[in-house]
PDB file of C-alpha atoms in Angstrom:
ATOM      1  CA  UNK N 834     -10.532  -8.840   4.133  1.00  0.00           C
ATOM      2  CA  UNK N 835      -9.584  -5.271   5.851  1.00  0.00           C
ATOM      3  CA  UNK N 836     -10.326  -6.737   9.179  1.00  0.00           C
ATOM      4  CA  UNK N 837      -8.133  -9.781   8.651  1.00  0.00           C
ATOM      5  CA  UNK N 838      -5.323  -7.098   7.651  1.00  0.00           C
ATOM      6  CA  UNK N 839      -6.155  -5.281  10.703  1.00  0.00           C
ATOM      7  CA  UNK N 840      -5.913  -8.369  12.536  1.00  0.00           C
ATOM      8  CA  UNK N 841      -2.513  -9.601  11.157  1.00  0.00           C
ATOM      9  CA  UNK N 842      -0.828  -6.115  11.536  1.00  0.00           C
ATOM     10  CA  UNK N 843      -1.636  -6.045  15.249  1.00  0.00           C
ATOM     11  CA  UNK N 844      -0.588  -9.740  15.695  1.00  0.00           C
ATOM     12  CA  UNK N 845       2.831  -8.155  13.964  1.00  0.00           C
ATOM     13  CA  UNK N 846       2.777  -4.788  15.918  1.00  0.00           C
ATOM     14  CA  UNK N 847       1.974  -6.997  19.328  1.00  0.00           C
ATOM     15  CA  UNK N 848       4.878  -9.788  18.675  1.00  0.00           C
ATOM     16  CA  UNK N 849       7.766  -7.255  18.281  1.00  0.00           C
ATOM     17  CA  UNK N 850      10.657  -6.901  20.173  1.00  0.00           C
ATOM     18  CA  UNK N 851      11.789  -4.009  18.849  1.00  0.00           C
ATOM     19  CA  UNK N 852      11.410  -0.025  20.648  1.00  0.00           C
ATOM     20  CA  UNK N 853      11.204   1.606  17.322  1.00  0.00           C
ATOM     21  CA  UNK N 854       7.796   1.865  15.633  1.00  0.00           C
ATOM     22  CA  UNK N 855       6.964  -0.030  12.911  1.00  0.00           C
ATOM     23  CA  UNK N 856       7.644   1.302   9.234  1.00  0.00           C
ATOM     24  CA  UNK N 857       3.855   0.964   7.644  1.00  0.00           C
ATOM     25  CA  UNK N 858       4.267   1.992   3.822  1.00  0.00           C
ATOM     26  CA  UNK N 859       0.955   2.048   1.985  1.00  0.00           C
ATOM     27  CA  UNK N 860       2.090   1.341  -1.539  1.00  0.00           C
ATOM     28  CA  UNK N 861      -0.254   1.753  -4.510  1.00  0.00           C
ATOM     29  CA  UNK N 862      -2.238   3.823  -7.024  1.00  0.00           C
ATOM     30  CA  UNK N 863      -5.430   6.441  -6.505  1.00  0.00           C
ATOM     31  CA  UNK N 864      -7.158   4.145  -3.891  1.00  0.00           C
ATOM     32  CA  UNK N 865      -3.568   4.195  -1.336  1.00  0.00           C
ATOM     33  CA  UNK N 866      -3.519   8.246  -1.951  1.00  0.00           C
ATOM     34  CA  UNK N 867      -6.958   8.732  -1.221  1.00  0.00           C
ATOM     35  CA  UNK N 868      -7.912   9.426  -4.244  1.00  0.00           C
ATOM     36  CA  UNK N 869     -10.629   6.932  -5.338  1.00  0.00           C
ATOM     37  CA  UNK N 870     -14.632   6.667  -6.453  1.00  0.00           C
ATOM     38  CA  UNK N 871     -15.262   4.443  -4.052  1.00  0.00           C
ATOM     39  CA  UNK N 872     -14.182   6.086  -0.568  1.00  0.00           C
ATOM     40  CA  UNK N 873     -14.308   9.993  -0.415  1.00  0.00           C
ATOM     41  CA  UNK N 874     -12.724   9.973   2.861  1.00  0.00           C
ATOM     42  CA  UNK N 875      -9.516  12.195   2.883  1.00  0.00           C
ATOM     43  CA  UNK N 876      -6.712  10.063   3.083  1.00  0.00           C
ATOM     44  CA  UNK N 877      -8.955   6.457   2.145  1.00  0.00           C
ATOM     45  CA  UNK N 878      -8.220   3.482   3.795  1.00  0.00           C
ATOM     46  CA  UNK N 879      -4.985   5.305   5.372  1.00  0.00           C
ATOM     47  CA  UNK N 880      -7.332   7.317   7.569  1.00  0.00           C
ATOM     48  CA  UNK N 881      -9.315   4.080   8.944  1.00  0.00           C
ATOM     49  CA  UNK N 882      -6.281   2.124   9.540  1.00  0.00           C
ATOM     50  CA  UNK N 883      -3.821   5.378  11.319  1.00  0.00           C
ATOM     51  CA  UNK N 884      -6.887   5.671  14.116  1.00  0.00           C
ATOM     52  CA  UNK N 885      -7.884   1.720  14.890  1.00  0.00           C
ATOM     53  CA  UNK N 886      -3.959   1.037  15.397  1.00  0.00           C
ATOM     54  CA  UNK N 887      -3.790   4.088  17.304  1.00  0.00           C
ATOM     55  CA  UNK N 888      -6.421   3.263  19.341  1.00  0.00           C
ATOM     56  CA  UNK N 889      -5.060  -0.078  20.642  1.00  0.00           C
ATOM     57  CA  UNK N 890      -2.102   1.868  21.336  1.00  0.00           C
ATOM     58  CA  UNK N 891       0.229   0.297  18.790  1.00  0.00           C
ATOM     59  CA  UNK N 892       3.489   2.188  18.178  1.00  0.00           C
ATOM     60  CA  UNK N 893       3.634   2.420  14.193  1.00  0.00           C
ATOM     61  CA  UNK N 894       4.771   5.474  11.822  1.00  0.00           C
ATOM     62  CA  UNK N 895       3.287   5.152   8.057  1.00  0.00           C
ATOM     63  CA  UNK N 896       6.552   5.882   5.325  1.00  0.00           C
ATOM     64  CA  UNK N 897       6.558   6.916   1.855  1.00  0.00           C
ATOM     65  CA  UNK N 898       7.774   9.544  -0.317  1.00  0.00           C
ATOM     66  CA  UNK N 899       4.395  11.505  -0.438  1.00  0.00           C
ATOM     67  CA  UNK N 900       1.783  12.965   2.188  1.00  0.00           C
ATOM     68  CA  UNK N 901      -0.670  14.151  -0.332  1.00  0.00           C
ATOM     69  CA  UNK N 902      -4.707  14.230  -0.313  1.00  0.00           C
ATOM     70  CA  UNK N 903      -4.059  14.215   3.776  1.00  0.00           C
ATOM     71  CA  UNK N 904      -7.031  12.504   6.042  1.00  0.00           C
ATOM     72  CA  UNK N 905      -7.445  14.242   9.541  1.00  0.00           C
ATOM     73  CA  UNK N 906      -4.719  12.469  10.935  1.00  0.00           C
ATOM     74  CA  UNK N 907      -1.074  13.071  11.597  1.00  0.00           C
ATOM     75  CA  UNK N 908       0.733  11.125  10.002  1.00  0.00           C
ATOM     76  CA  UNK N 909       0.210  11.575   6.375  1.00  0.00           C
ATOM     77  CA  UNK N 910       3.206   9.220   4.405  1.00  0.00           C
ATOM     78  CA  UNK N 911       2.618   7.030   1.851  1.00  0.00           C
ATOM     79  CA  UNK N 912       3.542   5.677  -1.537  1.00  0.00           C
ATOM     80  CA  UNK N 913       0.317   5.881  -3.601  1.00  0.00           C
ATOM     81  CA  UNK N 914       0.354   7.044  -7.082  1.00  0.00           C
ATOM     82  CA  UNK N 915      -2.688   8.046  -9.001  1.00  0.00           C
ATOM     83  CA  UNK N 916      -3.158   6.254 -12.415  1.00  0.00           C
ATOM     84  CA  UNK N 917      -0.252   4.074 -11.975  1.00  0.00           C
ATOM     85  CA  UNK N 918       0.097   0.614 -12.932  1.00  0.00           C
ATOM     86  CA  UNK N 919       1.876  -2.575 -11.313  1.00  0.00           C
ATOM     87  CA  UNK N 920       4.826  -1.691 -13.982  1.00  0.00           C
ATOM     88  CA  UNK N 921       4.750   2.067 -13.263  1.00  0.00           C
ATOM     89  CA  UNK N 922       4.980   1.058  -9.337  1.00  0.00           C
ATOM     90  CA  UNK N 923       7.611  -1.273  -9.720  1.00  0.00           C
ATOM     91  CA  UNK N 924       9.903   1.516 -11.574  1.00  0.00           C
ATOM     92  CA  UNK N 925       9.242   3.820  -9.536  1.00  0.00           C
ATOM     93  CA  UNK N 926       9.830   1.714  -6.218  1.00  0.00           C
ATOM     94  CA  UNK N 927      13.349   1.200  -5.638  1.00  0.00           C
ATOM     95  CA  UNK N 928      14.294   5.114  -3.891  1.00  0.00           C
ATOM     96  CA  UNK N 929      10.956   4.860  -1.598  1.00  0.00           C
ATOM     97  CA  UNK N 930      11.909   1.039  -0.356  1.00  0.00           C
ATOM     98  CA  UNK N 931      15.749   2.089  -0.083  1.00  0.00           C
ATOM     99  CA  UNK N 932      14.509   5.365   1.852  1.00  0.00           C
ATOM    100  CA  UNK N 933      12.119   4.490   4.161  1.00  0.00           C
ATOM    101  CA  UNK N 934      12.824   0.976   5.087  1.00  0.00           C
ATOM    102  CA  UNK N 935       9.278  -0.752   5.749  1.00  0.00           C
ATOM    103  CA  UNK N 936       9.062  -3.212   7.552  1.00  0.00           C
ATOM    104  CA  UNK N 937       5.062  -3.814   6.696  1.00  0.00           C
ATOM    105  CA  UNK N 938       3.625  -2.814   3.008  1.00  0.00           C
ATOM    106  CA  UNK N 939       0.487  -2.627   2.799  1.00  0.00           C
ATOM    107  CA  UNK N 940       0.063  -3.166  -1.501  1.00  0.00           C
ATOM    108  CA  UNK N 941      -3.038  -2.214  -3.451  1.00  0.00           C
ATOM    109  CA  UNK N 942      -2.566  -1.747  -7.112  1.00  0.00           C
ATOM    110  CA  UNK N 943      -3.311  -3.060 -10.479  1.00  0.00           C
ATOM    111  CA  UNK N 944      -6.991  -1.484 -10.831  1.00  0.00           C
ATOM    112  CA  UNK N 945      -5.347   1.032 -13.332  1.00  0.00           C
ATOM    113  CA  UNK N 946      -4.081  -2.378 -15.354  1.00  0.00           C
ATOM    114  CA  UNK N 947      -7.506  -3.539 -15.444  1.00  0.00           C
ATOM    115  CA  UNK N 948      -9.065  -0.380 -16.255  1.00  0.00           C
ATOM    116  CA  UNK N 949      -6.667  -0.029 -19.015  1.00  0.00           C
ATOM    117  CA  UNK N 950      -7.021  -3.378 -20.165  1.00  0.00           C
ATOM    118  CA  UNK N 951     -10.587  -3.177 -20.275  1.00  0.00           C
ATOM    119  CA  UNK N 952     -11.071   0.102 -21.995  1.00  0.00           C
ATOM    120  CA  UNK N 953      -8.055   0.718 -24.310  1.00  0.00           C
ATOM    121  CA  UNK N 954      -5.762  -2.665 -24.924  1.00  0.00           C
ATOM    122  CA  UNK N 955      -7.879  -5.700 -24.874  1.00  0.00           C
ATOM    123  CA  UNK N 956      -4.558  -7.440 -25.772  1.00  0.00           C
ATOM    124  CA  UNK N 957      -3.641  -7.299 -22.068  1.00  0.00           C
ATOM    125  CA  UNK N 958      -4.835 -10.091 -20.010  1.00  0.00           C
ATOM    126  CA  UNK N 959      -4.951 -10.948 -16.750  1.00  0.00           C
ATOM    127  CA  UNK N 960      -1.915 -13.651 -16.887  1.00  0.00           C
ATOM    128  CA  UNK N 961      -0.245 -10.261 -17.742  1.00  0.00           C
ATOM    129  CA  UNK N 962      -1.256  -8.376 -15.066  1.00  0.00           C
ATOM    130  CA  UNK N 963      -0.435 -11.023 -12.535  1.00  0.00           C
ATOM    131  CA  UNK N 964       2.881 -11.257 -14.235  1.00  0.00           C
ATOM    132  CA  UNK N 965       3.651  -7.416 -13.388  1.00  0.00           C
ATOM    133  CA  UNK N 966       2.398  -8.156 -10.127  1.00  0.00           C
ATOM    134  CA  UNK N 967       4.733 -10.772  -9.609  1.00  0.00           C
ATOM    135  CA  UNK N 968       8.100  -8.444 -10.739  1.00  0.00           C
ATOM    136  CA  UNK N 969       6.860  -5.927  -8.419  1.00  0.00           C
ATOM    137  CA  UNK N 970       6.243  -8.386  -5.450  1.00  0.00           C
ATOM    138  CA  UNK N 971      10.051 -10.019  -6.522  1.00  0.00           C
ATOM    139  CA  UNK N 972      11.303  -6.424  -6.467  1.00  0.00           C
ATOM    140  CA  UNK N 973       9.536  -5.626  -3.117  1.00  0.00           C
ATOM    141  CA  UNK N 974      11.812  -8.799  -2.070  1.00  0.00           C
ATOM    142  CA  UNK N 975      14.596  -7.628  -3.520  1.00  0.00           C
ATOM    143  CA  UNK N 976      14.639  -3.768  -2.337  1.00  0.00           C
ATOM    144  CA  UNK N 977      13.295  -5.446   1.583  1.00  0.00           C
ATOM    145  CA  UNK N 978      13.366  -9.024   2.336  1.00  0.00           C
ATOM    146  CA  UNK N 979      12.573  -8.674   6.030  1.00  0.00           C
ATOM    147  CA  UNK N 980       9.237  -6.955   5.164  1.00  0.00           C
ATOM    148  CA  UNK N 981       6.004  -8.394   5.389  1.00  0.00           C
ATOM    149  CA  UNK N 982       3.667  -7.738   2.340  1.00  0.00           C
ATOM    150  CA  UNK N 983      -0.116  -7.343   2.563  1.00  0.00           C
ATOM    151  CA  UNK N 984      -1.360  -7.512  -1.211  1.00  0.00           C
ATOM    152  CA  UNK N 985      -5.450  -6.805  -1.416  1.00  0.00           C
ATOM    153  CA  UNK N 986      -7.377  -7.739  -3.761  1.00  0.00           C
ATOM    154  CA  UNK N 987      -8.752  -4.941  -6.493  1.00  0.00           C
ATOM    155  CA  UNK N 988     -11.841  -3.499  -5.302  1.00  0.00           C
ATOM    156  CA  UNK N 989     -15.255  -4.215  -7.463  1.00  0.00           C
ATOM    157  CA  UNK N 990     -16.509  -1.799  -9.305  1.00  0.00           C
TER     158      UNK N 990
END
């Protein structure tokens, strides 16, 4: 899946007409900050992604209202919030969109749904989570219709 994202953003960096970079924003929870179990490298999947682009020489600039837990590279934005959910992202999105005016976002959240679903309200299902996954994606639209939206799929655990 990461190299098909790869893939697609360099088909989109490649195709563009445009002398500006393109506006990356990785949106999300822990995982997007580079905060996660699963990958202890500073800045996560941020750091992986910033140096294959700029390797093939791509001209791209990652946006976001936060640069924390930076990876060694230099360019530190994003919009990833630890222990958020899809409905804590989608109130919080509006400013960040409005600011920074992606015109990729690269979206990886709802493991804090299912974690909370799982452990503390078995009442929430998964019809539920896709529903707040659809208001943020319709608010994504909304705040950015010109952007294209990469959504991944929550990683196993």
């Amino acid at each position: 899946m990461r190299a098909i994202c790869i893939l697609l953003l360099a088909v989109l960096l490649a195709d563009r007409a445009s002398a500006d970079p393109l506006r990356i924003m990785p949106l999300g929870d822990s995982i997007t900050a580079g905060n996660d179990n699963f990958n202890l490298t500073p800045g996560g999947y941020r750091t992986r992604l910033y140096g294959l682009l700029n390797a093939a020489g791509y001209d791209f600039d990652f946006v976001g209202s936060l640069a924390t837990n930076p990876g060694p590279i230099t360019d530190n934005d994003h919009q990833g919030h630890g222990g958020y959910t899809l409905a804590q992202l989608c109130e919080t999105l509006g400013p960040s969109v409005v600011a920074n005016q992606p015109g990729v976002v690269l979206l990886l959240g709802g493991t804090n749904d299912v974690t909370v679903a799982l452990k503390n309200d078995p009442t929430l299902t998964v019809a539920g989570i896709a529903a707040r996954l659809d208001a943020l994606l319709a608010d994504l639209y909304n705040y950015r219709p010109a952007a294209t939206v990469f959504v991944r799929t929550i990683p196993p655990a």
